[in-house]
mmCIF file of the C-alpha atoms, coordinates in Angstrom:
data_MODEL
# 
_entry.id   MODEL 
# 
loop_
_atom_site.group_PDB 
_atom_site.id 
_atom_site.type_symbol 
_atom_site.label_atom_id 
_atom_site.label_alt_id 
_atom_site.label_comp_id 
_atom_site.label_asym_id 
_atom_site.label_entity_id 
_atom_site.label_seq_id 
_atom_site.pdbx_PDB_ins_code 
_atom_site.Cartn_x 
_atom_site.Cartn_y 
_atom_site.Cartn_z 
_atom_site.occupancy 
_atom_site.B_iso_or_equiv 
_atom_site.pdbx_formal_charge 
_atom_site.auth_seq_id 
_atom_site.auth_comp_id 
_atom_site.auth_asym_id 
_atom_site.auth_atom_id 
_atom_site.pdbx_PDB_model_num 
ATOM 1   C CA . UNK A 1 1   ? 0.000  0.000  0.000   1.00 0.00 ? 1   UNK A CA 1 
ATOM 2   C CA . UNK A 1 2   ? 3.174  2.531  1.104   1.00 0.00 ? 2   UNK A CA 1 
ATOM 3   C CA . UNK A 1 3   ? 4.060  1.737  -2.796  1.00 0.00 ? 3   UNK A CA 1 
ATOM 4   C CA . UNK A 1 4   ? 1.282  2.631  -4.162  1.00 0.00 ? 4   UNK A CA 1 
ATOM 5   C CA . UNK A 1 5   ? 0.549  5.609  -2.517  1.00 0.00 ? 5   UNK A CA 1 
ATOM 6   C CA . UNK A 1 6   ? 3.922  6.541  -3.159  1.00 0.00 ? 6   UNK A CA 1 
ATOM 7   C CA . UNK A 1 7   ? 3.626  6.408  -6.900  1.00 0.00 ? 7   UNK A CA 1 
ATOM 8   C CA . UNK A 1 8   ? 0.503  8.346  -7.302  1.00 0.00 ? 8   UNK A CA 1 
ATOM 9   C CA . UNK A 1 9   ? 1.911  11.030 -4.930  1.00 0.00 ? 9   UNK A CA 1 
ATOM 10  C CA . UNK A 1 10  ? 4.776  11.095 -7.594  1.00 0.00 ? 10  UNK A CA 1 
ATOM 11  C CA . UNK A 1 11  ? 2.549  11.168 -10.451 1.00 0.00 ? 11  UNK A CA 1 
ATOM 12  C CA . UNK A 1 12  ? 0.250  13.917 -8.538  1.00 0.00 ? 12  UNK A CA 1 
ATOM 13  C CA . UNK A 1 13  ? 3.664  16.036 -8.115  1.00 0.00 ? 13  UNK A CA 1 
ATOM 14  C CA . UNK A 1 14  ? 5.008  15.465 -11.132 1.00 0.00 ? 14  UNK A CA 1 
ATOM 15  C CA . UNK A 1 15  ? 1.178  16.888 -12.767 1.00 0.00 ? 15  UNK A CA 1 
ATOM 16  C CA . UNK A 1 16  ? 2.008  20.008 -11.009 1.00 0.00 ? 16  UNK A CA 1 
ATOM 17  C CA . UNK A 1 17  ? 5.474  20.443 -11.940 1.00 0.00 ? 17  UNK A CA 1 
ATOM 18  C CA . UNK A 1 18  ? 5.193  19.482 -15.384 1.00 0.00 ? 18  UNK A CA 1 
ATOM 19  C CA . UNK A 1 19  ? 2.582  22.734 -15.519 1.00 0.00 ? 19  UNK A CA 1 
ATOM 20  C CA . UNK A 1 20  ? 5.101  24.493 -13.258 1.00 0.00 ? 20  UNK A CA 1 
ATOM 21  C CA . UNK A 1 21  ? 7.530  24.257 -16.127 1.00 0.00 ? 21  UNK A CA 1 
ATOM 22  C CA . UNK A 1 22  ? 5.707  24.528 -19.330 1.00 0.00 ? 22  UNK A CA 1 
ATOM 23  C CA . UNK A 1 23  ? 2.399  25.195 -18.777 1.00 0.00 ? 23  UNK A CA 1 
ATOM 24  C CA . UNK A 1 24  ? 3.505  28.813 -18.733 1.00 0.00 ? 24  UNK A CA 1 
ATOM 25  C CA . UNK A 1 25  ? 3.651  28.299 -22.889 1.00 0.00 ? 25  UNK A CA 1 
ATOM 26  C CA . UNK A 1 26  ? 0.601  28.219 -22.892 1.00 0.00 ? 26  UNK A CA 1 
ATOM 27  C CA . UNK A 1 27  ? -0.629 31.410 -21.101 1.00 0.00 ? 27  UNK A CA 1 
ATOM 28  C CA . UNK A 1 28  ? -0.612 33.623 -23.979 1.00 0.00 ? 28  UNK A CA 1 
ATOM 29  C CA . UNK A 1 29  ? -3.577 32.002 -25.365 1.00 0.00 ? 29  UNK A CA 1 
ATOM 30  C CA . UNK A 1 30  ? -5.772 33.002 -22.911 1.00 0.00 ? 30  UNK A CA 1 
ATOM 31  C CA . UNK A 1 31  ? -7.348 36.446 -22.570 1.00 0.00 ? 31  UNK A CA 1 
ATOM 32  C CA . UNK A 1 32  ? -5.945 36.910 -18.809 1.00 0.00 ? 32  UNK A CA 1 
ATOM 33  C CA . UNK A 1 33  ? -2.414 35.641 -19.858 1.00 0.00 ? 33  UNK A CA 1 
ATOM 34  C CA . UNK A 1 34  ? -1.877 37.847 -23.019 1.00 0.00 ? 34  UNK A CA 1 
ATOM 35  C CA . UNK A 1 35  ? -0.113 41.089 -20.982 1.00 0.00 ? 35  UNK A CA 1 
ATOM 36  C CA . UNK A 1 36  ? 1.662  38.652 -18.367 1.00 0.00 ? 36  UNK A CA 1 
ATOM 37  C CA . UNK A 1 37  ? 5.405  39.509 -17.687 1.00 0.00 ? 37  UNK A CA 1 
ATOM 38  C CA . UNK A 1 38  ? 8.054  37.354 -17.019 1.00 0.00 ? 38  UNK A CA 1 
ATOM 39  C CA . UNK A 1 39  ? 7.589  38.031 -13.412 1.00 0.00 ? 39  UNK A CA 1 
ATOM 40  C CA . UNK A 1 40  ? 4.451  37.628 -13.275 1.00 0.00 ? 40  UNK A CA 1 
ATOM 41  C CA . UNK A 1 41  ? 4.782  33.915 -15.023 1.00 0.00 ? 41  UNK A CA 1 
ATOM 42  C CA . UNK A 1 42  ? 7.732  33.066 -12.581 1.00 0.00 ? 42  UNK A CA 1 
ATOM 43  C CA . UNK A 1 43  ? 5.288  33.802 -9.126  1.00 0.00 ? 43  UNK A CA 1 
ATOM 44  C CA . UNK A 1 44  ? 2.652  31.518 -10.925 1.00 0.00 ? 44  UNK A CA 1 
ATOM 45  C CA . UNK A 1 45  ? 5.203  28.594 -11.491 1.00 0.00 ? 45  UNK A CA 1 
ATOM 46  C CA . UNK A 1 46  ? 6.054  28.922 -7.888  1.00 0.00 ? 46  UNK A CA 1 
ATOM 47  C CA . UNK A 1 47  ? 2.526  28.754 -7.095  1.00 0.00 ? 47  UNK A CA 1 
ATOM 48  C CA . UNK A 1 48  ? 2.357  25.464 -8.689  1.00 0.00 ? 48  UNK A CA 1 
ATOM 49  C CA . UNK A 1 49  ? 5.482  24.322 -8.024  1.00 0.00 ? 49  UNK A CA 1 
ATOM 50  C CA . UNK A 1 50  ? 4.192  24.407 -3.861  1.00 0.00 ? 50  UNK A CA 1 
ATOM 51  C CA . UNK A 1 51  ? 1.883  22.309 -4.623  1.00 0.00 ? 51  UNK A CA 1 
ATOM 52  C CA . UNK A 1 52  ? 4.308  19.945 -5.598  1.00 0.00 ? 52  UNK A CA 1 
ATOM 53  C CA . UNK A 1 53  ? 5.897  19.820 -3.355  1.00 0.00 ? 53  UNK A CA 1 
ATOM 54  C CA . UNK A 1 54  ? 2.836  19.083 -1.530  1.00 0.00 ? 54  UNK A CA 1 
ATOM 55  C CA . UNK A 1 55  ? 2.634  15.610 -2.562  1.00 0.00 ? 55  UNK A CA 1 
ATOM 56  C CA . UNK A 1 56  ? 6.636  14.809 -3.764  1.00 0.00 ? 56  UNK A CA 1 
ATOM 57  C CA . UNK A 1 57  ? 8.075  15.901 0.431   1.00 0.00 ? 57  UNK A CA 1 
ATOM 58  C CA . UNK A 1 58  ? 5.259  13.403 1.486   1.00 0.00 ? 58  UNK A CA 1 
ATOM 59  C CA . UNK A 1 59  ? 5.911  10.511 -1.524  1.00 0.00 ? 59  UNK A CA 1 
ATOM 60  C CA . UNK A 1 60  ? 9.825  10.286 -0.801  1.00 0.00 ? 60  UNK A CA 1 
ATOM 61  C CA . UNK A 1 61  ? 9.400  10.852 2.927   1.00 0.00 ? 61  UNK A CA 1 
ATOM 62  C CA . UNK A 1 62  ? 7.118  7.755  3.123   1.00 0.00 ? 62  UNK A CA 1 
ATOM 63  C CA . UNK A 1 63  ? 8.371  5.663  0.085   1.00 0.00 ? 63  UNK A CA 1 
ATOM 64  C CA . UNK A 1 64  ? 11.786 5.770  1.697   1.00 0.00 ? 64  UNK A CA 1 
ATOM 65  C CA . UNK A 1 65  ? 13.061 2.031  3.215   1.00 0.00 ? 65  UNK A CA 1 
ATOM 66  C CA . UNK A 1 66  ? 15.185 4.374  5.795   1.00 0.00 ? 66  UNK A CA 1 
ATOM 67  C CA . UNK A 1 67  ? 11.361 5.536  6.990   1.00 0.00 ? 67  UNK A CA 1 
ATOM 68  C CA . UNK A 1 68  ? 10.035 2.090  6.403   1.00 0.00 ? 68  UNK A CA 1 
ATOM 69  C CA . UNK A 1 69  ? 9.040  2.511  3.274   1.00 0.00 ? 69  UNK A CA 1 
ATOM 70  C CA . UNK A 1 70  ? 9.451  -0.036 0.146   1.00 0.00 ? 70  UNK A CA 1 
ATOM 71  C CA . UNK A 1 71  ? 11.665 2.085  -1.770  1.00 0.00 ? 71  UNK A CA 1 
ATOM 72  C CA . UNK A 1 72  ? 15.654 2.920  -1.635  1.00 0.00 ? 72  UNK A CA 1 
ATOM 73  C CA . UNK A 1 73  ? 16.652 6.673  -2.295  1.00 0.00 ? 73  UNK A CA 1 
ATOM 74  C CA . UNK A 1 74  ? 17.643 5.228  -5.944  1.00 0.00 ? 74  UNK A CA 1 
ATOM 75  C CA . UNK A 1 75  ? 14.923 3.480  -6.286  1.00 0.00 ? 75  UNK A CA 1 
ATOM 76  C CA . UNK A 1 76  ? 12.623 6.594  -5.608  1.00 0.00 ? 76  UNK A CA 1 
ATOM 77  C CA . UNK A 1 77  ? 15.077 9.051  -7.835  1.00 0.00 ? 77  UNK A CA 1 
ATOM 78  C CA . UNK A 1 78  ? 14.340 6.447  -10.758 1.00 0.00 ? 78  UNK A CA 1 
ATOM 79  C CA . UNK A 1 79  ? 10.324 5.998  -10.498 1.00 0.00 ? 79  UNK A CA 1 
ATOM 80  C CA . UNK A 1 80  ? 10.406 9.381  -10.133 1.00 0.00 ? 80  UNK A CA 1 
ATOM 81  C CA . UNK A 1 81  ? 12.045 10.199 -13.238 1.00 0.00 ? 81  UNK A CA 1 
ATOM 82  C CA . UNK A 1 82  ? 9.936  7.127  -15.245 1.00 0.00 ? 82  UNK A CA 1 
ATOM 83  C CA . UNK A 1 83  ? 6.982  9.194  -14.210 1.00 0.00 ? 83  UNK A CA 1 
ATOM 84  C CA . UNK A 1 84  ? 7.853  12.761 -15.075 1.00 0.00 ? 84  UNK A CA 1 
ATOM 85  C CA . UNK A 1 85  ? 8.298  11.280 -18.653 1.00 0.00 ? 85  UNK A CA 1 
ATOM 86  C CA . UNK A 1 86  ? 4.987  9.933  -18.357 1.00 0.00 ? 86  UNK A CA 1 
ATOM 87  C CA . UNK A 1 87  ? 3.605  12.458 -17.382 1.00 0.00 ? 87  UNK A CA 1 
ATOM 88  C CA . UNK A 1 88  ? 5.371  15.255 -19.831 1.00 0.00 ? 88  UNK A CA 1 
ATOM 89  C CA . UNK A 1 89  ? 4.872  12.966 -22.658 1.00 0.00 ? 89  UNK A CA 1 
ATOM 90  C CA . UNK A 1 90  ? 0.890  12.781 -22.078 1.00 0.00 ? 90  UNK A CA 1 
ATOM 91  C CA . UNK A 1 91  ? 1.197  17.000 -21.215 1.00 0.00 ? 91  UNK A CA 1 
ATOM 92  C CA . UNK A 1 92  ? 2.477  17.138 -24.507 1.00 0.00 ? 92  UNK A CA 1 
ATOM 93  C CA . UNK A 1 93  ? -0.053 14.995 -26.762 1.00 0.00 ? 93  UNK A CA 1 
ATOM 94  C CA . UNK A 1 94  ? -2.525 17.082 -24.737 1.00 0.00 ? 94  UNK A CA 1 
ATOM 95  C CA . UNK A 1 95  ? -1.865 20.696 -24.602 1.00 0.00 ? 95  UNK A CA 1 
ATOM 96  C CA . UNK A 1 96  ? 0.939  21.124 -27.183 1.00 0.00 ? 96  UNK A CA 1 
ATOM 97  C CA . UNK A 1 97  ? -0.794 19.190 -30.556 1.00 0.00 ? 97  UNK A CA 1 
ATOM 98  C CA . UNK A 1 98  ? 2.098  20.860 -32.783 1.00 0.00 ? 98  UNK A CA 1 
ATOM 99  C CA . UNK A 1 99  ? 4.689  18.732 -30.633 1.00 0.00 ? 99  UNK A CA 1 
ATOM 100 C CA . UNK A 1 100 ? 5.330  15.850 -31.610 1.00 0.00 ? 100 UNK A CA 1 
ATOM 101 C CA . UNK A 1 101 ? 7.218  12.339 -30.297 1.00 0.00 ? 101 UNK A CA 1 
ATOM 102 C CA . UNK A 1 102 ? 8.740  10.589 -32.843 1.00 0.00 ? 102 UNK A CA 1 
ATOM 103 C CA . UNK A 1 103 ? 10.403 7.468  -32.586 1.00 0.00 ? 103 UNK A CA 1 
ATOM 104 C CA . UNK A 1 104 ? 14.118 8.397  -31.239 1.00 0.00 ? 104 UNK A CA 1 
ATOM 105 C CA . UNK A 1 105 ? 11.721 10.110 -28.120 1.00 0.00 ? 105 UNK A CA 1 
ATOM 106 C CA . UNK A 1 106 ? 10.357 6.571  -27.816 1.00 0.00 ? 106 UNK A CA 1 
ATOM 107 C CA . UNK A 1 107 ? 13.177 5.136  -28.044 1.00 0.00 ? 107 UNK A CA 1 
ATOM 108 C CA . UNK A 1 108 ? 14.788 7.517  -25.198 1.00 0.00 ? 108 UNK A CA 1 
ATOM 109 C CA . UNK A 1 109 ? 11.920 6.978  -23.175 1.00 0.00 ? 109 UNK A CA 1 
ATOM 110 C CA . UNK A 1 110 ? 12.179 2.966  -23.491 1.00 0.00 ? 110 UNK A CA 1 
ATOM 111 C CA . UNK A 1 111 ? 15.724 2.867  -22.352 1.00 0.00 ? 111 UNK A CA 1 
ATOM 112 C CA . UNK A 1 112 ? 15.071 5.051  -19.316 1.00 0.00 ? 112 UNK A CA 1 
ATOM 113 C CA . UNK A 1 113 ? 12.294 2.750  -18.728 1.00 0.00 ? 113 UNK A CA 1 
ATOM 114 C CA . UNK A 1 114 ? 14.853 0.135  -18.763 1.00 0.00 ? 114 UNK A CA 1 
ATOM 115 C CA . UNK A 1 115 ? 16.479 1.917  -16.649 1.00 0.00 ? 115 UNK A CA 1 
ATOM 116 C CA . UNK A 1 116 ? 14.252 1.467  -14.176 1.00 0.00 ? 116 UNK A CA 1 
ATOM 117 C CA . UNK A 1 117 ? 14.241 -2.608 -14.433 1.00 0.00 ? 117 UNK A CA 1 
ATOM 118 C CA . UNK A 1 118 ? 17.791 -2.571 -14.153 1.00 0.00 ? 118 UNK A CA 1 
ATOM 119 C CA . UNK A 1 119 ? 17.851 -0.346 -11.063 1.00 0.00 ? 119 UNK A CA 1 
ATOM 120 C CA . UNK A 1 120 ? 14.871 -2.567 -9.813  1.00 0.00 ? 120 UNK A CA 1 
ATOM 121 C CA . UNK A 1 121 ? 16.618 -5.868 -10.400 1.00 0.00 ? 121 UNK A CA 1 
ATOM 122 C CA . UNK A 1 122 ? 18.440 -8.059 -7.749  1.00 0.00 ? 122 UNK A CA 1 
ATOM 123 C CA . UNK A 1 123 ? 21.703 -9.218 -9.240  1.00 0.00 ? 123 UNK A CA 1 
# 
């Protein structure tokens, strides 16, 4: 259950972050977001980025073995990372539909996913 709910923290932290960082690209489209300054676009990324961190302090704090948790510190670094590539890829089908992922991204993608069996397996 700790594994679980450590996951979907990470995937609910990783939604916020991933709007942290780019959703800001998409402001301009919007009426309100048209005469936003740089400034202005950097105080709402923070805003978004706290709640982030709202869900990632929690995920790591009880998905790590040292605070009986199921997962090592690499273990957590590398589902983390799976999911934020997850997550940015569906972002991206989503919100930007002139972006698109061609096969060398799925390729990328498939060898950090390998990544993660590697990191995962006991040799």
């Amino acid at each position: 259950m700790k594994a679980l709910r450590t996951i979907l923290f990470l995937v609910i932290s990783n939604t916020f972050m991933t709007f942290a960082w780019y959703g800001h690209l998409k402001f301009k489209e919007f009426s309100w977001g048209k005469g936003l300054g740089l400034f202005a676009i950097i105080l709402i990324s923070w805003g978004l980025a706290f709640f982030e961190y709202l869900f990632q302090v929690p995920a790591n704090e009880g998905g790590f073995k040292g605070n009986g948790g199921p997962f090592t510190l690499v273990q957590l670094k590398t589902i983390q990372e799976a999911i934020t590539l997850i997550v940015f890829s569906v972002f991206t089908l989503v919100f930007f539909k002139t972006e698109k992922l061609a096969w060398n991204h799925a390729l990328g993608f498939a060898l950090i996913v390998l990544a993660v069996f590697v990191i995962f397996k006991k040799w």
